[in-house]
Amino acid sequence: GENVEQHPSTLSVQEGDSAVIKCTYSDSASNYFPWYKQELGKRPQLIIDIRSNVGEKKDQRIAVTLNKTAKHFSLHITETQPEDSAVYFCAANKAAGNKLTFGGGTRVLVKP
Amino acid sequence: GAGVSQTPSNKVTEKGKYVELRCDPISGHTALYWYRQSLGQGPEFLIYFQGTGAADDSGLPNDRFFAVRPEGSVSTLKIQRTERGDSAVYLCASSLGGQNTGELFFGEGSRLTVL
């Protein structure tokens, strides 16, 4: 089955700096890669996703890049703000499988 | 309501007892998922329903765990003879379903504590 590794497990950045989280996956058939944000005590919520027919996707201050050859994808948050503090999870899936496999999460702390 | 609803939000039980956790998905969502999240870890897949049938139950850890979705809407996760290691937050999610994976909408979770 799919295995998703996520690094780093914790990330502390100064407000205004960029944050980068990296994930690798094992199943070359995976072609859907979402990122979820989970605030303390809250439900995970989708913030951005990418499918394997594109290499990069942006949405305001967040962007995701995908390298299918190397089987890794990354989340980039620019101009970080205190409200970006949360745990971020990457995930991978095959389109027909509908079973998301999550990474272990990255706790991001944005210091004002 | 508009979102995925899970009850109870908290459940404390004793080792060996039986527990049921309920999930009410977003109306019209045919796909429903159960995940388990232990402290400091990512959600771990348990089971996925497409309609009434369990399309993939490969994540259920053992035969003490069972889930149903008899009418294709509300689902119940059932845990028999609970063990301390079952303590976790059980997350339910729903999505539109179909061939292409889309956004999963999660509930707030049911926190299970087995004493």
mmCIF file of C-alpha atoms in Angstrom:
data_model
loop_
_atom_site.group_PDB
_atom_site.id
_atom_site.type_symbol
_atom_site.label_atom_id
_atom_site.label_comp_id
_atom_site.label_asym_id
_atom_site.label_seq_id
_atom_site.Cartn_x
_atom_site.Cartn_y
_atom_site.Cartn_z
ATOM 1 C CA GLY A 1 0.000 0.000 0.000
ATOM 2 C CA GLU A 2 0.856 3.674 -0.101
ATOM 3 C CA ASN A 3 3.297 5.150 2.419
ATOM 4 C CA VAL A 4 3.620 8.914 2.906
ATOM 5 C CA GLU A 5 6.535 10.453 4.795
ATOM 6 C CA GLN A 6 6.429 14.089 5.906
ATOM 7 C CA HIS A 7 9.217 16.412 7.093
ATOM 8 C CA PRO A 8 9.867 18.277 9.263
ATOM 9 C CA SER A 9 7.672 17.211 12.165
ATOM 10 C CA THR A 10 7.891 20.701 13.672
ATOM 11 C CA LEU A 11 8.690 24.036 12.073
ATOM 12 C CA SER A 12 9.094 27.380 13.779
ATOM 13 C CA VAL A 13 9.251 30.518 11.634
ATOM 14 C CA GLN A 14 9.219 34.243 12.209
ATOM 15 C CA GLU A 15 6.131 36.081 11.049
ATOM 16 C CA GLY A 16 6.611 37.176 7.453
ATOM 17 C CA ASP A 17 9.080 34.411 6.611
ATOM 18 C CA SER A 18 8.339 31.426 4.376
ATOM 19 C CA ALA A 19 7.595 27.883 5.492
ATOM 20 C CA VAL A 20 8.225 24.764 3.428
ATOM 21 C CA ILE A 21 6.970 21.266 4.205
ATOM 22 C CA LYS A 22 8.049 18.253 2.177
ATOM 23 C CA CYS A 23 6.424 14.881 1.596
ATOM 24 C CA THR A 24 7.434 11.727 -0.236
ATOM 25 C CA TYR A 25 5.173 8.906 -1.331
ATOM 26 C CA SER A 26 5.815 5.340 -2.354
ATOM 27 C CA ASP A 27 3.106 4.347 -4.841
ATOM 28 C CA SER A 28 3.888 5.634 -8.335
ATOM 29 C CA ALA A 29 0.206 5.162 -9.249
ATOM 30 C CA SER A 30 -0.848 7.918 -6.825
ATOM 31 C CA ASN A 31 -2.040 10.989 -8.664
ATOM 32 C CA TYR A 32 -3.910 13.143 -6.171
ATOM 33 C CA PHE A 33 -2.066 15.070 -3.447
ATOM 34 C CA PRO A 34 -4.044 17.261 -1.031
ATOM 35 C CA TRP A 35 -2.864 19.260 1.963
ATOM 36 C CA TYR A 36 -4.980 19.611 5.090
ATOM 37 C CA LYS A 37 -4.643 22.119 7.917
ATOM 38 C CA GLN A 38 -5.711 21.181 11.434
ATOM 39 C CA GLU A 39 -5.908 23.809 14.138
ATOM 40 C CA LEU A 40 -5.716 22.701 17.746
ATOM 41 C CA GLY A 41 -8.785 20.700 18.679
ATOM 42 C CA LYS A 42 -10.404 21.266 15.298
ATOM 43 C CA ARG A 43 -11.164 19.157 12.245
ATOM 44 C CA PRO A 44 -8.697 18.855 9.342
ATOM 45 C CA GLN A 45 -9.627 21.148 6.462
ATOM 46 C CA LEU A 46 -8.410 21.085 2.873
ATOM 47 C CA ILE A 47 -6.267 24.081 1.962
ATOM 48 C CA ILE A 48 -4.923 23.103 -1.452
ATOM 49 C CA ASP A 49 -4.564 20.054 -3.656
ATOM 50 C CA ILE A 50 -2.734 19.067 -6.821
ATOM 51 C CA ARG A 51 -3.227 16.348 -9.380
ATOM 52 C CA SER A 52 -0.425 14.656 -11.230
ATOM 53 C CA ASN A 53 -1.087 16.367 -14.535
ATOM 54 C CA VAL A 54 0.297 19.648 -13.148
ATOM 55 C CA GLY A 55 3.606 20.475 -11.490
ATOM 56 C CA GLU A 56 2.663 23.505 -9.436
ATOM 57 C CA LYS A 57 -0.447 25.182 -8.118
ATOM 58 C CA LYS A 58 -0.834 28.474 -6.240
ATOM 59 C CA ASP A 59 -3.572 29.982 -4.152
ATOM 60 C CA GLN A 60 -2.673 33.366 -2.695
ATOM 61 C CA ARG A 61 0.080 32.759 -0.109
ATOM 62 C CA ILE A 62 0.183 28.992 -0.466
ATOM 63 C CA ALA A 63 1.589 26.880 -3.266
ATOM 64 C CA VAL A 64 2.191 23.206 -3.848
ATOM 65 C CA THR A 65 4.796 21.653 -6.136
ATOM 66 C CA LEU A 66 4.885 18.075 -7.371
ATOM 67 C CA ASN A 67 7.766 16.028 -8.741
ATOM 68 C CA LYS A 68 6.331 12.728 -9.980
ATOM 69 C CA THR A 69 9.689 11.367 -11.050
ATOM 70 C CA ALA A 70 11.116 11.736 -7.579
ATOM 71 C CA LYS A 71 7.748 10.991 -5.925
ATOM 72 C CA HIS A 72 7.742 14.031 -3.716
ATOM 73 C CA PHE A 73 5.610 17.124 -3.249
ATOM 74 C CA SER A 74 5.930 20.227 -1.136
ATOM 75 C CA LEU A 75 3.811 22.923 0.477
ATOM 76 C CA HIS A 76 5.083 26.489 0.465
ATOM 77 C CA ILE A 77 3.576 29.207 2.638
ATOM 78 C CA THR A 78 4.864 32.728 2.008
ATOM 79 C CA GLU A 79 4.541 35.798 4.229
ATOM 80 C CA THR A 80 3.510 33.661 7.169
ATOM 81 C CA GLN A 81 1.044 35.046 9.693
ATOM 82 C CA PRO A 82 0.212 33.930 13.248
ATOM 83 C CA GLU A 83 -3.054 32.380 12.003
ATOM 84 C CA ASP A 84 -0.970 29.996 9.870
ATOM 85 C CA SER A 85 0.068 28.262 13.111
ATOM 86 C CA ALA A 86 -1.433 24.767 12.942
ATOM 87 C CA VAL A 87 -0.612 21.175 12.040
ATOM 88 C CA TYR A 88 -0.382 20.525 8.311
ATOM 89 C CA PHE A 89 -0.888 17.089 6.773
ATOM 90 C CA CYS A 90 0.000 15.964 3.287
ATOM 91 C CA ALA A 91 -1.778 13.009 1.718
ATOM 92 C CA ALA A 92 -1.689 10.881 -1.410
ATOM 93 C CA ASN A 93 -4.246 8.828 -3.290
ATOM 94 C CA LYS A 94 -4.954 6.992 -6.503
ATOM 95 C CA ALA A 95 -7.928 8.501 -8.287
ATOM 96 C CA ALA A 96 -9.941 5.329 -8.385
ATOM 97 C CA GLY A 97 -9.087 4.225 -4.871
ATOM 98 C CA ASN A 98 -10.558 7.091 -2.888
ATOM 99 C CA LYS A 99 -8.487 6.091 0.133
ATOM 100 C CA LEU A 100 -6.270 8.948 1.269
ATOM 101 C CA THR A 101 -3.041 8.046 3.031
ATOM 102 C CA PHE A 102 -1.826 10.843 5.297
ATOM 103 C CA GLY A 103 1.637 11.862 6.356
ATOM 104 C CA GLY A 104 2.528 12.215 10.022
ATOM 105 C CA GLY A 105 1.953 15.968 10.096
ATOM 106 C CA THR A 106 4.053 19.101 10.580
ATOM 107 C CA ARG A 107 3.380 21.404 13.488
ATOM 108 C CA VAL A 108 4.005 24.959 12.273
ATOM 109 C CA LEU A 109 4.474 27.765 14.765
ATOM 110 C CA VAL A 110 4.589 31.321 13.449
ATOM 111 C CA LYS A 111 6.198 33.634 15.980
ATOM 112 C CA PRO A 112 5.045 37.249 15.952
ATOM 113 C CA GLY B 1 -26.634 20.872 9.576
ATOM 114 C CA ALA B 2 -24.291 21.835 6.780
ATOM 115 C CA GLY B 3 -21.255 19.874 7.942
ATOM 116 C CA VAL B 4 -20.347 16.364 9.017
ATOM 117 C CA SER B 5 -21.727 15.657 12.455
ATOM 118 C CA GLN B 6 -20.230 13.129 14.869
ATOM 119 C CA THR B 7 -21.574 11.910 18.178
ATOM 120 C CA PRO B 8 -20.588 11.594 20.907
ATOM 121 C CA SER B 9 -17.849 14.208 20.918
ATOM 122 C CA ASN B 10 -16.292 12.496 23.928
ATOM 123 C CA LYS B 11 -16.652 8.959 25.195
ATOM 124 C CA VAL B 12 -14.972 7.494 28.241
ATOM 125 C CA THR B 13 -15.372 3.776 28.719
ATOM 126 C CA GLU B 14 -13.814 0.911 30.592
ATOM 127 C CA LYS B 15 -11.641 -1.768 29.077
ATOM 128 C CA GLY B 16 -13.756 -4.578 27.671
ATOM 129 C CA LYS B 17 -16.868 -2.499 27.026
ATOM 130 C CA TYR B 18 -18.682 -2.032 23.711
ATOM 131 C CA VAL B 19 -18.744 1.383 22.024
ATOM 132 C CA GLU B 20 -20.674 2.881 19.106
ATOM 133 C CA LEU B 21 -19.641 6.082 17.353
ATOM 134 C CA ARG B 22 -22.040 7.783 14.953
ATOM 135 C CA CYS B 23 -21.395 9.862 11.845
ATOM 136 C CA ASP B 24 -23.933 11.932 9.930
ATOM 137 C CA PRO B 25 -22.375 12.990 6.613
ATOM 138 C CA ILE B 26 -23.130 15.983 4.442
ATOM 139 C CA SER B 27 -26.392 15.467 2.574
ATOM 140 C CA GLY B 28 -25.794 14.117 -0.911
ATOM 141 C CA HIS B 29 -22.297 12.819 -0.208
ATOM 142 C CA THR B 30 -22.137 9.197 -1.277
ATOM 143 C CA ALA B 31 -18.649 8.486 0.047
ATOM 144 C CA LEU B 32 -17.986 8.168 3.781
ATOM 145 C CA TYR B 33 -14.703 7.460 5.549
ATOM 146 C CA TRP B 34 -13.600 6.581 9.047
ATOM 147 C CA TYR B 35 -10.126 7.547 10.200
ATOM 148 C CA ARG B 36 -8.409 7.207 13.570
ATOM 149 C CA GLN B 37 -6.023 9.870 14.831
ATOM 150 C CA SER B 38 -3.713 9.298 17.748
ATOM 151 C CA LEU B 39 -2.045 12.217 19.497
ATOM 152 C CA GLY B 40 0.620 13.831 17.353
ATOM 153 C CA GLN B 41 -0.027 11.614 14.340
ATOM 154 C CA GLY B 42 -1.782 11.846 11.008
ATOM 155 C CA PRO B 43 -5.216 10.361 10.408
ATOM 156 C CA GLU B 44 -5.020 6.608 9.871
ATOM 157 C CA PHE B 45 -7.493 5.116 7.383
ATOM 158 C CA LEU B 46 -9.971 2.582 8.753
ATOM 159 C CA ILE B 47 -12.786 2.064 6.260
ATOM 160 C CA TYR B 48 -14.448 3.680 3.258
ATOM 161 C CA PHE B 49 -18.067 3.373 2.154
ATOM 162 C CA GLN B 50 -19.418 4.140 -1.276
ATOM 163 C CA GLY B 51 -23.157 4.178 -0.732
ATOM 164 C CA THR B 52 -24.192 1.360 1.580
ATOM 165 C CA GLY B 53 -21.284 -0.941 0.872
ATOM 166 C CA ALA B 54 -17.836 -0.970 2.416
ATOM 167 C CA ALA B 55 -15.631 -0.417 -0.635
ATOM 168 C CA ASP B 56 -12.411 -0.747 1.355
ATOM 169 C CA ASP B 57 -12.141 -1.971 4.935
ATOM 170 C CA SER B 58 -8.438 -2.748 4.796
ATOM 171 C CA GLY B 59 -7.634 -0.304 7.600
ATOM 172 C CA LEU B 60 -9.747 -1.930 10.299
ATOM 173 C CA PRO B 61 -7.138 -3.160 12.792
ATOM 174 C CA ASN B 62 -8.887 -6.380 13.817
ATOM 175 C CA ASP B 63 -12.271 -8.056 14.059
ATOM 176 C CA ARG B 64 -13.254 -6.036 17.127
ATOM 177 C CA PHE B 65 -13.887 -3.123 14.769
ATOM 178 C CA PHE B 66 -16.916 -3.036 12.503
ATOM 179 C CA ALA B 67 -18.767 -0.274 10.661
ATOM 180 C CA VAL B 68 -22.129 -0.071 8.946
ATOM 181 C CA ARG B 69 -23.979 2.360 6.729
ATOM 182 C CA PRO B 70 -27.317 0.625 6.151
ATOM 183 C CA GLU B 71 -29.141 3.359 4.256
ATOM 184 C CA GLY B 72 -26.199 5.035 2.572
ATOM 185 C CA SER B 73 -26.215 8.044 4.871
ATOM 186 C CA VAL B 74 -25.518 7.754 8.618
ATOM 187 C CA SER B 75 -22.703 5.408 9.592
ATOM 188 C CA THR B 76 -21.880 3.745 12.888
ATOM 189 C CA LEU B 77 -18.425 2.547 13.908
ATOM 190 C CA LYS B 78 -18.662 -0.266 16.434
ATOM 191 C CA ILE B 79 -15.832 -1.365 18.689
ATOM 192 C CA GLN B 80 -16.188 -4.516 20.765
ATOM 193 C CA ARG B 81 -14.169 -5.462 23.866
ATOM 194 C CA THR B 82 -12.396 -2.118 23.893
ATOM 195 C CA GLU B 83 -8.706 -1.981 24.806
ATOM 196 C CA ARG B 84 -6.624 0.910 26.141
ATOM 197 C CA GLY B 85 -4.841 1.066 22.779
ATOM 198 C CA ASP B 86 -8.138 1.964 21.101
ATOM 199 C CA SER B 87 -7.992 5.388 22.758
ATOM 200 C CA ALA B 88 -7.839 7.997 19.985
ATOM 201 C CA VAL B 89 -9.920 10.537 18.106
ATOM 202 C CA TYR B 90 -12.123 8.825 15.543
ATOM 203 C CA LEU B 91 -12.701 11.083 12.575
ATOM 204 C CA CYS B 92 -15.457 10.678 10.040
ATOM 205 C CA ALA B 93 -15.342 12.370 6.646
ATOM 206 C CA SER B 94 -17.599 12.489 3.624
ATOM 207 C CA SER B 95 -17.131 13.445 -0.006
ATOM 208 C CA LEU B 96 -19.139 13.544 -3.186
ATOM 209 C CA GLY B 97 -17.679 10.187 -4.214
ATOM 210 C CA GLY B 98 -17.264 8.914 -7.725
ATOM 211 C CA GLN B 99 -14.142 7.993 -9.640
ATOM 212 C CA ASN B 100 -12.047 11.043 -8.871
ATOM 213 C CA THR B 101 -11.051 11.789 -5.310
ATOM 214 C CA GLY B 102 -12.193 15.156 -4.135
ATOM 215 C CA GLU B 103 -12.171 17.109 -0.929
ATOM 216 C CA LEU B 104 -12.880 15.194 2.238
ATOM 217 C CA PHE B 105 -15.063 17.082 4.692
ATOM 218 C CA PHE B 106 -14.214 15.999 8.202
ATOM 219 C CA GLY B 107 -16.320 16.020 11.323
ATOM 220 C CA GLU B 108 -14.999 17.292 14.651
ATOM 221 C CA GLY B 109 -14.270 13.744 15.722
ATOM 222 C CA SER B 110 -15.233 11.492 18.610
ATOM 223 C CA ARG B 111 -12.572 11.314 21.303
ATOM 224 C CA LEU B 112 -12.549 7.821 22.787
ATOM 225 C CA THR B 113 -10.783 7.156 26.073
ATOM 226 C CA VAL B 114 -10.555 3.580 27.291
ATOM 227 C CA LEU B 115 -9.614 3.328 30.956
#
